[in-house]
CSV table of C-alpha atoms in Angstrom, one decimal:
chain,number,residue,atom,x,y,z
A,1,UNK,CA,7.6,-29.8,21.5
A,2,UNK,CA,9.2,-28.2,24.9
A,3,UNK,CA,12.4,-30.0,24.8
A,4,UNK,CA,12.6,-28.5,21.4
A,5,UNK,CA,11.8,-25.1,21.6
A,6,UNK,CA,14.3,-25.4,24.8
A,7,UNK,CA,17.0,-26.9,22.8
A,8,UNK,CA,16.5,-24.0,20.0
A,9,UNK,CA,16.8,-21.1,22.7
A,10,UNK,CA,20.0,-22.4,24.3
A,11,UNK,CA,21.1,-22.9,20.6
A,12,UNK,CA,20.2,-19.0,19.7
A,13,UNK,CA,21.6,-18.1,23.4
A,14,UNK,CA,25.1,-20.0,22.3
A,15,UNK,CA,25.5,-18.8,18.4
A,16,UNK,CA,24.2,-15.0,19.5
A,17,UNK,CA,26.0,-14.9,23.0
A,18,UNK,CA,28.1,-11.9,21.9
A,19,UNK,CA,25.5,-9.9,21.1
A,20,UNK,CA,23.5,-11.3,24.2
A,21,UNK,CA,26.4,-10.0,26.3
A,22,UNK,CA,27.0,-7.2,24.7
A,23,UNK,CA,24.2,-5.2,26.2
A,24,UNK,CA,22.2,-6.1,29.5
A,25,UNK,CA,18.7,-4.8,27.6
A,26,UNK,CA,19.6,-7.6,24.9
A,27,UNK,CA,20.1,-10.5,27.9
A,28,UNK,CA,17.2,-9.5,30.0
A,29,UNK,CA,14.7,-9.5,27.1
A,30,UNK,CA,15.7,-13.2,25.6
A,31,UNK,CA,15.6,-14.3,29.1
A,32,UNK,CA,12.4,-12.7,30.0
A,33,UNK,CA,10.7,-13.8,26.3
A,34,UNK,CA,12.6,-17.5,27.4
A,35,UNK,CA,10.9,-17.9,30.6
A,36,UNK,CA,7.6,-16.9,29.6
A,37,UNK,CA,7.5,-19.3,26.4
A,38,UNK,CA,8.6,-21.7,28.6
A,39,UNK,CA,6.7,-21.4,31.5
A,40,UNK,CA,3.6,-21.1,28.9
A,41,UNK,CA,4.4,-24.8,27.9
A,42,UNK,CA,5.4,-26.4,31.1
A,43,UNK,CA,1.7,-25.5,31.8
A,44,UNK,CA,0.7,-27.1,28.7
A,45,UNK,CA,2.1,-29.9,29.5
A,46,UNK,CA,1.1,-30.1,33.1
A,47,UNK,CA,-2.5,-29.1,32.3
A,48,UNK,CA,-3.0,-29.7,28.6
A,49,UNK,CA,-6.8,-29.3,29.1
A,50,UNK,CA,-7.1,-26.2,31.4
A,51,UNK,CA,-9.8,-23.6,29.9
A,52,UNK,CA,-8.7,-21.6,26.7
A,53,UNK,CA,-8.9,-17.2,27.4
A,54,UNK,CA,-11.8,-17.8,25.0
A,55,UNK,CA,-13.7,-20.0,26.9
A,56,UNK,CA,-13.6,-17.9,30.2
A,57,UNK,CA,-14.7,-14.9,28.5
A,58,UNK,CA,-17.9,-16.7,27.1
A,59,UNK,CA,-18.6,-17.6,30.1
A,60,UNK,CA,-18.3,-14.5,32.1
A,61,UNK,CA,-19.9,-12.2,29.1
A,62,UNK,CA,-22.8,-14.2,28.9
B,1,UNK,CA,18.0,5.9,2.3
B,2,UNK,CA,16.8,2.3,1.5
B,3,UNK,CA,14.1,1.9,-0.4
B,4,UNK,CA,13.6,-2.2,0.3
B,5,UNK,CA,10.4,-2.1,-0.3
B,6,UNK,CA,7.1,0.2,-2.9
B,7,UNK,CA,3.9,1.6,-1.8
B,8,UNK,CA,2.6,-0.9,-4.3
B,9,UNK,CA,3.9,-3.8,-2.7
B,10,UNK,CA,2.7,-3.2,0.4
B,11,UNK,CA,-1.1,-2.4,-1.3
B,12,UNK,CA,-1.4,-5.4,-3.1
B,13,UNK,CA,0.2,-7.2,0.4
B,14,UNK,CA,-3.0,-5.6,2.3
B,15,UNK,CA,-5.5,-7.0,-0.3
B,16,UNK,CA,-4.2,-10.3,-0.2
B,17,UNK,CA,-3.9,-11.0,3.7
B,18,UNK,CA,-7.7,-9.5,3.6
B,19,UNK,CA,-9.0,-12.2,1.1
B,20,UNK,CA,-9.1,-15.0,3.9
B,21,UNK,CA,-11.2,-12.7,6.4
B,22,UNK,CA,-12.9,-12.0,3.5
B,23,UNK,CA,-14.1,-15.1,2.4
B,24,UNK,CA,-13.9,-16.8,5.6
B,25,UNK,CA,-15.5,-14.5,8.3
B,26,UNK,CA,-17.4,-11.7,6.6
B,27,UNK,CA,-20.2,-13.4,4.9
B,28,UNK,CA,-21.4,-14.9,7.7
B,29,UNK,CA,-20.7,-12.1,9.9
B,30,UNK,CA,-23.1,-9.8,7.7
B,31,UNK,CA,-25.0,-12.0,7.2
B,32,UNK,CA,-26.1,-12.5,10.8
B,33,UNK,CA,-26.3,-8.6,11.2
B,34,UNK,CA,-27.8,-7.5,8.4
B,35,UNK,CA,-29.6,-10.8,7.0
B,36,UNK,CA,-30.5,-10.2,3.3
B,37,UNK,CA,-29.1,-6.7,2.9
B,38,UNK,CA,-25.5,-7.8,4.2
B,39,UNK,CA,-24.2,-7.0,0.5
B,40,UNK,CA,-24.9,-2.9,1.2
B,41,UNK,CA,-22.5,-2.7,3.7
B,42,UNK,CA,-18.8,-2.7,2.2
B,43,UNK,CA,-20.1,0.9,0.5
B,44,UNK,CA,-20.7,2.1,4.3
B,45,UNK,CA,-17.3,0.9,5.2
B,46,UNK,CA,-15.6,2.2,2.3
B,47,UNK,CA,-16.4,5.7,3.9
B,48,UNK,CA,-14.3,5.4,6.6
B,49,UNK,CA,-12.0,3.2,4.7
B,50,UNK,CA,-11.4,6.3,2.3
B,51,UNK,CA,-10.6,8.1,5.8
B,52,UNK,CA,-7.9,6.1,7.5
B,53,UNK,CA,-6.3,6.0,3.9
B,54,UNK,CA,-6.4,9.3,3.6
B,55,UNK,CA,-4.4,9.7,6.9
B,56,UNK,CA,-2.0,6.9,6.2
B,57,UNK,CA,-0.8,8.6,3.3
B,58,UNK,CA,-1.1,12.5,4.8
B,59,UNK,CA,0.7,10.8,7.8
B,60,UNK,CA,3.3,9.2,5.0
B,61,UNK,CA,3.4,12.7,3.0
B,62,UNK,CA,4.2,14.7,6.6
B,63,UNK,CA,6.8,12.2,7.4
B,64,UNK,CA,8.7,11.5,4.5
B,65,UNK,CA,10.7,8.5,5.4
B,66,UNK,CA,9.4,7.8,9.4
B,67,UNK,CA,8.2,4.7,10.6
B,68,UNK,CA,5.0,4.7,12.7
B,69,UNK,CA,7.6,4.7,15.7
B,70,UNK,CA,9.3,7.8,14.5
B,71,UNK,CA,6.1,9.4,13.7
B,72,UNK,CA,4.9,9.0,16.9
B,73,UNK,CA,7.9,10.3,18.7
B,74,UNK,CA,7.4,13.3,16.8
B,75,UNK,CA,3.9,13.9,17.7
B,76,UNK,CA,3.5,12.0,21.1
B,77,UNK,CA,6.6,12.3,22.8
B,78,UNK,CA,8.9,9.2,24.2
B,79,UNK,CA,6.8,8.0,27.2
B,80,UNK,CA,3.1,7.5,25.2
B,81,UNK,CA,5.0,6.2,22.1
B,82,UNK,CA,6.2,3.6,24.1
B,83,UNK,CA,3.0,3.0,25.7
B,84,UNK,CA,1.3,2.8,22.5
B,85,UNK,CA,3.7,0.7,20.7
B,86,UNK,CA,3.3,-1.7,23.5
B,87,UNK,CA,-0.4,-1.6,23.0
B,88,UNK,CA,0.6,-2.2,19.1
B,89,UNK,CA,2.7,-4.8,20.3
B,90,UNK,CA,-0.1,-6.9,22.1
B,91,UNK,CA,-2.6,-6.3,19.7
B,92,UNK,CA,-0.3,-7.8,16.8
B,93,UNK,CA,1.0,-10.2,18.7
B,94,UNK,CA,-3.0,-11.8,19.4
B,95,UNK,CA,-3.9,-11.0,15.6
B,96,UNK,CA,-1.0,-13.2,15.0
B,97,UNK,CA,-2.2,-16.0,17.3
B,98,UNK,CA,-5.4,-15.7,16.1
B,99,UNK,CA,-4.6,-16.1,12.6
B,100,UNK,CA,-2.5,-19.6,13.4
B,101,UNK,CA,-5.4,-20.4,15.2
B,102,UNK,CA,-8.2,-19.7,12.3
B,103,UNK,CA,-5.6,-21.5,9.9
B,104,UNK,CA,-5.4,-24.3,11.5
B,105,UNK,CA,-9.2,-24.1,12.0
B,106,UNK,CA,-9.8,-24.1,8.2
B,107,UNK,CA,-7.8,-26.7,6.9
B,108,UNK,CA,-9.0,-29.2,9.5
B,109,UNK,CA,-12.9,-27.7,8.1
B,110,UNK,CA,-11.9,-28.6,4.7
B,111,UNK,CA,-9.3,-31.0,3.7
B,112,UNK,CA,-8.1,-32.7,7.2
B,113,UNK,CA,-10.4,-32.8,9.3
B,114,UNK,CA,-8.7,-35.9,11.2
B,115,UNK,CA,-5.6,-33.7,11.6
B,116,UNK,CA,-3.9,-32.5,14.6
B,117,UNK,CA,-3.6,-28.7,14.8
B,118,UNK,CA,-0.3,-29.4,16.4
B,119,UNK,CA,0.8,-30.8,12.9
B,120,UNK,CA,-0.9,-27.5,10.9
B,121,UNK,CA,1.2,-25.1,13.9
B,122,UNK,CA,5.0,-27.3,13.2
B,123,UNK,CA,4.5,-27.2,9.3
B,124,UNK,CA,3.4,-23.3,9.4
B,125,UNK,CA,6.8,-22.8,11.7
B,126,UNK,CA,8.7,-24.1,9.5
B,127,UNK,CA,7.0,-22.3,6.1
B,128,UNK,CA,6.8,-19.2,8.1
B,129,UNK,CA,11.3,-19.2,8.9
B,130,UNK,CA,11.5,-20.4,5.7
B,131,UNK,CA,9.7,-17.5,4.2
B,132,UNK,CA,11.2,-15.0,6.5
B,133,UNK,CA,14.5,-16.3,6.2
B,134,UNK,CA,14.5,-15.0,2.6
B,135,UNK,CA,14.2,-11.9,3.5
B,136,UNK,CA,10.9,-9.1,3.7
B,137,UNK,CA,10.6,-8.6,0.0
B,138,UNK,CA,10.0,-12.4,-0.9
B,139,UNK,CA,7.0,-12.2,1.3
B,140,UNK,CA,6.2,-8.9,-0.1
B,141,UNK,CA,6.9,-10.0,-4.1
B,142,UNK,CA,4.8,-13.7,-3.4
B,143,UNK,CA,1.9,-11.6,-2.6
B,144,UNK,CA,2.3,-9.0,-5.6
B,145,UNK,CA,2.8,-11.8,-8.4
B,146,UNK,CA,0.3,-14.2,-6.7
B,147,UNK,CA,-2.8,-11.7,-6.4
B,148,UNK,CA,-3.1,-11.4,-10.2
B,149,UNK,CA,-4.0,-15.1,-10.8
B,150,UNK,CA,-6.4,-15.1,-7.4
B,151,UNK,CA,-8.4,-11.9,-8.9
B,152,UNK,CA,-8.3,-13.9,-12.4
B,153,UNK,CA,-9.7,-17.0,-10.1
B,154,UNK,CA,-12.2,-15.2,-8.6
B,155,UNK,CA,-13.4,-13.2,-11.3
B,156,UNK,CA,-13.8,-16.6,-12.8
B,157,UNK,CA,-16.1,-18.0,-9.6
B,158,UNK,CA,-18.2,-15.1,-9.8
B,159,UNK,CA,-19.1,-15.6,-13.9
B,160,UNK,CA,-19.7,-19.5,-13.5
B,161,UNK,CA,-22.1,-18.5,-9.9
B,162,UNK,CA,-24.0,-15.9,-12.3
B,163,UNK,CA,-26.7,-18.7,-12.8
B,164,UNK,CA,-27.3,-19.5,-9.2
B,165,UNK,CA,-27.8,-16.4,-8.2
B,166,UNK,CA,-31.8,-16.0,-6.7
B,167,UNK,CA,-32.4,-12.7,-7.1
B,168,UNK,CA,-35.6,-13.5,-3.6
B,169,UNK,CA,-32.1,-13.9,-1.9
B,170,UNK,CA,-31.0,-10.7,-2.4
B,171,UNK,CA,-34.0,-8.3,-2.4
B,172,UNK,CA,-36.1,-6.4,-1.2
B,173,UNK,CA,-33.8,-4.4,0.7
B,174,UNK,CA,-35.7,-1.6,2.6
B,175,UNK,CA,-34.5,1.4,4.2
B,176,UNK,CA,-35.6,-0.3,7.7
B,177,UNK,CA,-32.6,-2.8,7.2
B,178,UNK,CA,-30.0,0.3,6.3
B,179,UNK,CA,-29.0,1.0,10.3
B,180,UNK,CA,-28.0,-2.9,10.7
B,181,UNK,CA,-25.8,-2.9,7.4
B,182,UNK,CA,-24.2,0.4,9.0
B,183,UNK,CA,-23.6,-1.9,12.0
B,184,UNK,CA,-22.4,-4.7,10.0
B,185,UNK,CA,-20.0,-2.9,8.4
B,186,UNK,CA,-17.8,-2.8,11.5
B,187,UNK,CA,-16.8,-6.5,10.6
B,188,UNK,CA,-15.3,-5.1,7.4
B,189,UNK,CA,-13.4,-2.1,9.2
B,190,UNK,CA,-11.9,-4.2,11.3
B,191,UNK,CA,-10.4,-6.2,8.2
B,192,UNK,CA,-9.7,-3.6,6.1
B,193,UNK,CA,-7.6,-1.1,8.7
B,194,UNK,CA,-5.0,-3.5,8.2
B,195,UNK,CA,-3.9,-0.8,5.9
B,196,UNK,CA,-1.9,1.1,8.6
B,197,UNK,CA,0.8,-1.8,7.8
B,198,UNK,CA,2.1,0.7,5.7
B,199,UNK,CA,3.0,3.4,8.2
B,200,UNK,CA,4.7,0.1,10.1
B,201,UNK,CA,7.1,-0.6,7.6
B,202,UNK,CA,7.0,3.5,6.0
B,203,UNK,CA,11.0,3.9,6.3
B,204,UNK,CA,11.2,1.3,3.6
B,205,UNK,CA,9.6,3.0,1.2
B,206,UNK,CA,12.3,5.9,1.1
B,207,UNK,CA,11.7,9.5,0.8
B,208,UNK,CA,10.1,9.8,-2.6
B,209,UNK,CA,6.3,8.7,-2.9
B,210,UNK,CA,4.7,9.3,-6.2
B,211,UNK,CA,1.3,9.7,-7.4
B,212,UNK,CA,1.3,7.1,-9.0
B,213,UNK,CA,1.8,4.8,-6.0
B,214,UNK,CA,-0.6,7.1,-3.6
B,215,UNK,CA,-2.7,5.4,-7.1
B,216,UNK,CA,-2.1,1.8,-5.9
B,217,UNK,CA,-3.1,2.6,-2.4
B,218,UNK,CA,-6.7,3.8,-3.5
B,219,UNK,CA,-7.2,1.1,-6.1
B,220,UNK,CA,-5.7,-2.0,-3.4
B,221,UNK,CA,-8.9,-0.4,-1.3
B,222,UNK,CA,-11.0,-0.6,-4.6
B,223,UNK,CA,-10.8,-3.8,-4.8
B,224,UNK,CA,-10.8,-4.7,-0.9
B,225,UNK,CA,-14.4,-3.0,-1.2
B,226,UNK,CA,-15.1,-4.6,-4.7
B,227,UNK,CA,-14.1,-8.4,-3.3
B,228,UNK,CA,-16.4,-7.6,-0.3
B,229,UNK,CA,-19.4,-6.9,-1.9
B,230,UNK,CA,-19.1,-9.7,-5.2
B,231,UNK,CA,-18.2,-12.2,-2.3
B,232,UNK,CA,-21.3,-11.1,0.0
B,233,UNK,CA,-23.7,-10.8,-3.1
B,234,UNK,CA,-22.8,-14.4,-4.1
B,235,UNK,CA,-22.9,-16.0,-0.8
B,236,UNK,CA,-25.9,-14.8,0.0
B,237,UNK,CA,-27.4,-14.7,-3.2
B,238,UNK,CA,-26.7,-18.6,-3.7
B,239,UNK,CA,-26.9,-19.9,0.0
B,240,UNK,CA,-29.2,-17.4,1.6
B,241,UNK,CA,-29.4,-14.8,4.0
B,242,UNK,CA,-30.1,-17.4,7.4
B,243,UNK,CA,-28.1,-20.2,6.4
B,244,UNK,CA,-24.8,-17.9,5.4
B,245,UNK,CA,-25.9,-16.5,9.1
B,246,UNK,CA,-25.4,-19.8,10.3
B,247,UNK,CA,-22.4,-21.5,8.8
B,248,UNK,CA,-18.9,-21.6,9.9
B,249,UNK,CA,-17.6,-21.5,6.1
B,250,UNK,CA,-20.8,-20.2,4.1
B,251,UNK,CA,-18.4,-19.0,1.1
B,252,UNK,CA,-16.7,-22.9,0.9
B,253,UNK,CA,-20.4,-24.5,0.9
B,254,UNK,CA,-21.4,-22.1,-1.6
B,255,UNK,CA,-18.6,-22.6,-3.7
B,256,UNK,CA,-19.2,-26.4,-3.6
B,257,UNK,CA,-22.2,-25.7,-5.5
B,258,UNK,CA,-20.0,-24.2,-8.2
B,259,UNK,CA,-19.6,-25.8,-11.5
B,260,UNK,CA,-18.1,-24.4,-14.9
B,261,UNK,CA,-20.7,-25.5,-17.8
B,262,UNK,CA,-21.2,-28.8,-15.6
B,263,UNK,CA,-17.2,-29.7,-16.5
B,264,UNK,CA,-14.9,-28.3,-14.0
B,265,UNK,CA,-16.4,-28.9,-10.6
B,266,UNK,CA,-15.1,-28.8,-6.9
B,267,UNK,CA,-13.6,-25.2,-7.4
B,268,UNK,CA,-14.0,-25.2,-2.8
B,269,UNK,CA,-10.4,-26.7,-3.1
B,270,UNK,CA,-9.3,-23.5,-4.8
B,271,UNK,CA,-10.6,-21.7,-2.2
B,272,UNK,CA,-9.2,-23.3,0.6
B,273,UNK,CA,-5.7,-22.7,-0.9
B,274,UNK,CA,-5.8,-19.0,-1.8
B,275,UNK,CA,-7.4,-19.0,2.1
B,276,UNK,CA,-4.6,-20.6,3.0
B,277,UNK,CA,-2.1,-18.5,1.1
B,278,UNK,CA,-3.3,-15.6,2.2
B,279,UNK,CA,-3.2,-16.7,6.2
B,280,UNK,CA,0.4,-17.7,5.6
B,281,UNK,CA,1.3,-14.4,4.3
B,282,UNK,CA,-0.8,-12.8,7.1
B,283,UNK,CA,1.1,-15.2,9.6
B,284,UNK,CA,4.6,-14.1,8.1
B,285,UNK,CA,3.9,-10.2,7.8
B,286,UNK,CA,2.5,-10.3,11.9
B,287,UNK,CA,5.6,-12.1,13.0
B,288,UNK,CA,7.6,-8.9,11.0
B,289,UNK,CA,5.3,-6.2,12.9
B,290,UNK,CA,5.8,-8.4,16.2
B,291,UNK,CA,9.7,-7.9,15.7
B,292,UNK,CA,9.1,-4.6,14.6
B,293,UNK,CA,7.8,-3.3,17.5
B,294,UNK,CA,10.2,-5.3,19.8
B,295,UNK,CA,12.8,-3.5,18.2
B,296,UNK,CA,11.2,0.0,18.8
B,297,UNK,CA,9.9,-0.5,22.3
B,298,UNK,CA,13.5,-2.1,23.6
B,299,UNK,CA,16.0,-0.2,20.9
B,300,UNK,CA,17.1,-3.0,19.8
B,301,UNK,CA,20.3,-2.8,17.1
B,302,UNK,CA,20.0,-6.6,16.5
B,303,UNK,CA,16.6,-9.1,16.5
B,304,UNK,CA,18.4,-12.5,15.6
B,305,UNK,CA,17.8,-13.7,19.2
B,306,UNK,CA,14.2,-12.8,19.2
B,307,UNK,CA,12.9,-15.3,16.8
B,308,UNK,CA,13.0,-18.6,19.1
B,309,UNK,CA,11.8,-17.3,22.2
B,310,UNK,CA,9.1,-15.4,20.5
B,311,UNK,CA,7.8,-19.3,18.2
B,312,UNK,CA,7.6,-20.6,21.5
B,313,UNK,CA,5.4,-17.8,23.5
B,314,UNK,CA,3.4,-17.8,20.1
B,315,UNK,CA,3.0,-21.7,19.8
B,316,UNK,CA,1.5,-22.0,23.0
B,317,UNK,CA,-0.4,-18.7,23.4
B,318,UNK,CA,-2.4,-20.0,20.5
B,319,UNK,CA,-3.6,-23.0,22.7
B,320,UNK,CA,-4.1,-20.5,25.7
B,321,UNK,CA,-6.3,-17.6,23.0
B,322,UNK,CA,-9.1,-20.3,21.7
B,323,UNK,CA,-9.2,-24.2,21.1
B,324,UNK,CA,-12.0,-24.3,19.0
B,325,UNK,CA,-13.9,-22.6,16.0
B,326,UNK,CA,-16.8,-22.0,18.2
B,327,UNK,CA,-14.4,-20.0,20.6
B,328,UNK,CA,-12.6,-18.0,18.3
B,329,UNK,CA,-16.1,-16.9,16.6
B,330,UNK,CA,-16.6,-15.5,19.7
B,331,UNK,CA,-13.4,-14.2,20.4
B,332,UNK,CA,-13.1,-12.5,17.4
B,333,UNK,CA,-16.8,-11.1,17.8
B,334,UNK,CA,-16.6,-10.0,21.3
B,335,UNK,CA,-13.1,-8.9,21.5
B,336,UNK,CA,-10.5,-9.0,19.0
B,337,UNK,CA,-12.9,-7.1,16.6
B,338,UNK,CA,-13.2,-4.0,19.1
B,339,UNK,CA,-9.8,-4.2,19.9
B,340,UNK,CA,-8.7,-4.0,16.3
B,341,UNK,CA,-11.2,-1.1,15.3
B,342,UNK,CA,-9.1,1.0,18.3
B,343,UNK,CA,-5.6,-0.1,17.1
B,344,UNK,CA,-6.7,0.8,13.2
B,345,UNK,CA,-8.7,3.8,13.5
B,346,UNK,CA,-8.7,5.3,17.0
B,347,UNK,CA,-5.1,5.5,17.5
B,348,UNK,CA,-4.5,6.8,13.7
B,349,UNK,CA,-6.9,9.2,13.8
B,350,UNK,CA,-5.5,10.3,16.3
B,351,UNK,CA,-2.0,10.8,15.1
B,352,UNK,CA,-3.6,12.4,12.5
B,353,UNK,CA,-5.3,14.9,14.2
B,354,UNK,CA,-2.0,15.7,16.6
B,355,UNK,CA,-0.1,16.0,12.7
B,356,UNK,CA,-2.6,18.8,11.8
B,357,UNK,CA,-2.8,20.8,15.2
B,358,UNK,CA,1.4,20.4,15.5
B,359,UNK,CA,1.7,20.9,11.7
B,360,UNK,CA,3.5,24.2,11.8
B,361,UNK,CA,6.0,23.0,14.6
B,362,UNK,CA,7.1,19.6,12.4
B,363,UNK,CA,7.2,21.8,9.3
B,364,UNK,CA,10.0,24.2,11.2
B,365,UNK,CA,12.4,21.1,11.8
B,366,UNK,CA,12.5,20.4,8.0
């Protein structure tokens, strides 16, 4: 699923790169949202059975 | 000013993404507070319910053609706004991966149970920029003309479940039980403040609001209450008190028992579909919000770029928020419920309270 969702943001970075240049708030905020969806599923795939937010906070509350 | 959308719409849009909770969530979750008596709490919780409509529409009458965003500039100044909207934005942003979650959840309960929940995440993409690709008011207008025929549906369930009913389910209720279906009704609060939605998308409603839509808004609440306490009376009243307590889908099981004169049988498939409806539309109206509130907090003229960074973060936040039923029972219960009973009421009321003491002020700049 990575290599997809990577292929669709450098498609929506190509067919929307005018209005992606066109102001520095609209770059910095598809890049930012990018490397955070990314980085969320390069984790995935490195750790695909690390412990859900859920799961810690069971086990701390109870 | 464009009026893309009606006060109606939006009603009948907040009764229909409640019907999943509804059915899904609440009967069990009264049932475990308040055991038998469960069925007393929607009329607690349609005391306060009556009170955050009231300020959604005093907010809407104030602020003829604001958005919660505007509103809040107008009352709260630029720097909290933005705070708050960013609080907004988090919140929606883990209703919405809760909801993927809970979907998938359910349709692997009831019909594939082998499944992947990747599969049930990839299809529900797909639906969900389908749906939204068509535009706000499709998702709006499926909900208006579907509702009808689920009310017809349910209505339907409850006259064929008459029979079943044990009436040593249901009663004695005694005033000792009354504080825990006061605390039960929290459950249903934090389902039924969904209503703010409306002061999210208020600037498409244009200036004009009629009585006869504030109308819609009370009656969608009507029957929000109405659905809560027919579906709570039957659970329980068919499956009992401990064992709706103790199920993960006690309204699907009780439905299973379901039969029209002994003919028309296996009516839990019905439910799993409007449950499933009514998730999607949930799913497609919290991605809306989510870019909604990205566009206030950044000032954004255009969103097109949004949608594919934001399917990824929300794909794999929904493996990060819970990875089982068991975990987001508990997530929702510990957590998401508090959390939502401070976005929908706390924060409100509170705007609603700043609306009457700066009343005079606003009045002046009309």
């Amino acid at each position: 699923m990575i290599y997809l969702f990577a292929i669709s943001i450098i498609y929506t970075l190509i067919k929307n790169k005018d209005q992606l240049l066109s102001a520095k708030r609209n770059l910095f905020l598809f890049l930012f949202l990018s490397v955070i969806g990314l980085a969320l599923g390069i984790v995935t795939i490195l750790n695909p059975y690390f412990p859900s937010i859920a799961m810690l906070l069971e086990k701390y509350m109870k | 000013m464009n009026k893309e959308l009606s006060l109606r719409q939006i009603a009948y849009m907040f009764v229909f993404i409640s019907i999943s909770p509804i059915i899904r969530q609440l009967p069990r979750a009264l049932a475990s507070e308040a055991g038998r008596s469960a069925y007393i709490s929607p009329f607690w919780s349609a005391i306060a319910m009556i009170l955050i409509t009231a300020i959604v529409l005093g907010l809407l009458k104030a602020f003829p053609g604001f958005n919660l965003y505007e509103i809040m500039l107008q009352l709260a100044g630029t720097f909290f706004t933005k705070i708050i909207i960013l609080g907004y934005l988090l919140w929606i942003m883990l209703s919405l991966v809760a909801k993927i979650n809970i979907y998938s959840h359910t349709l692997q309960f009831t019909l594939m149970p082998q499944t992947r929940s990747n599969f049930f995440l990839i299809t529900l993409i797909v639906l969900v920029s389908y749906a939204l690709l068509r535009g706000i008011k499709t998702v709006f207008r499926f909900s208006e003309f579907t509702l009808g025929t689920i009310l017809v549906l349910f209505i339907i369930l409850f006259l064929c479940a008459l029979p079943k009913v044990r009436p040593d389910y249901l009663l004695p209720v005694s005033t000792i039980h009354l504080m825990d279906t006061v605390r039960a009704s929290k459950s249903i609060l934090a389902v039924g403040g969904n209503i703010i939605i409306v002061l999210f998308l208020a600037d498409k409603l244009g200036i004009s609001i009629t009585t006869k839509q504030k109308r819609r808004v009370w009656i969608g609440v009507l029957i929000f209450i109405l659905l809560n306490f027919f579906i709570t009376l039957f659970t329980i009243g068919i499956t009992g008190a401990s064992l709706t307590a103790n199920l993960p889908f006690p309204f699907y099981i009780t439905v299973k028992s379901i039969s029209f004169f002994n003919i028309l049988e296996r009516f839990e498939v019905i439910v799993t579909l409007i449950c499933t409806l009514s998730d999607f539309i949930a799913i497609c109206i919290f991605t809306i919000l989510t870019i909604r509130c990205l566009e206030w907090l950044f000032q954004l003229k255009e969103k097109s770029f949004l949608y594919a960074p934001l399917i990824t973060i929300i794909y794999y936040l929904t493996f990060y928020v819970s990875k089982t039923q068991f975990e987001f029972e508990f997530l929702y219960q510990n957590v998401i419920l508090y959390i939502n009973l401070i976005f929908q009421y706390a924060i409100p009321i509170l705007l609603g309270l700043l609306c009457l003491i700066k009343g005079k002020k606003i009045k002046k700049q009309y």
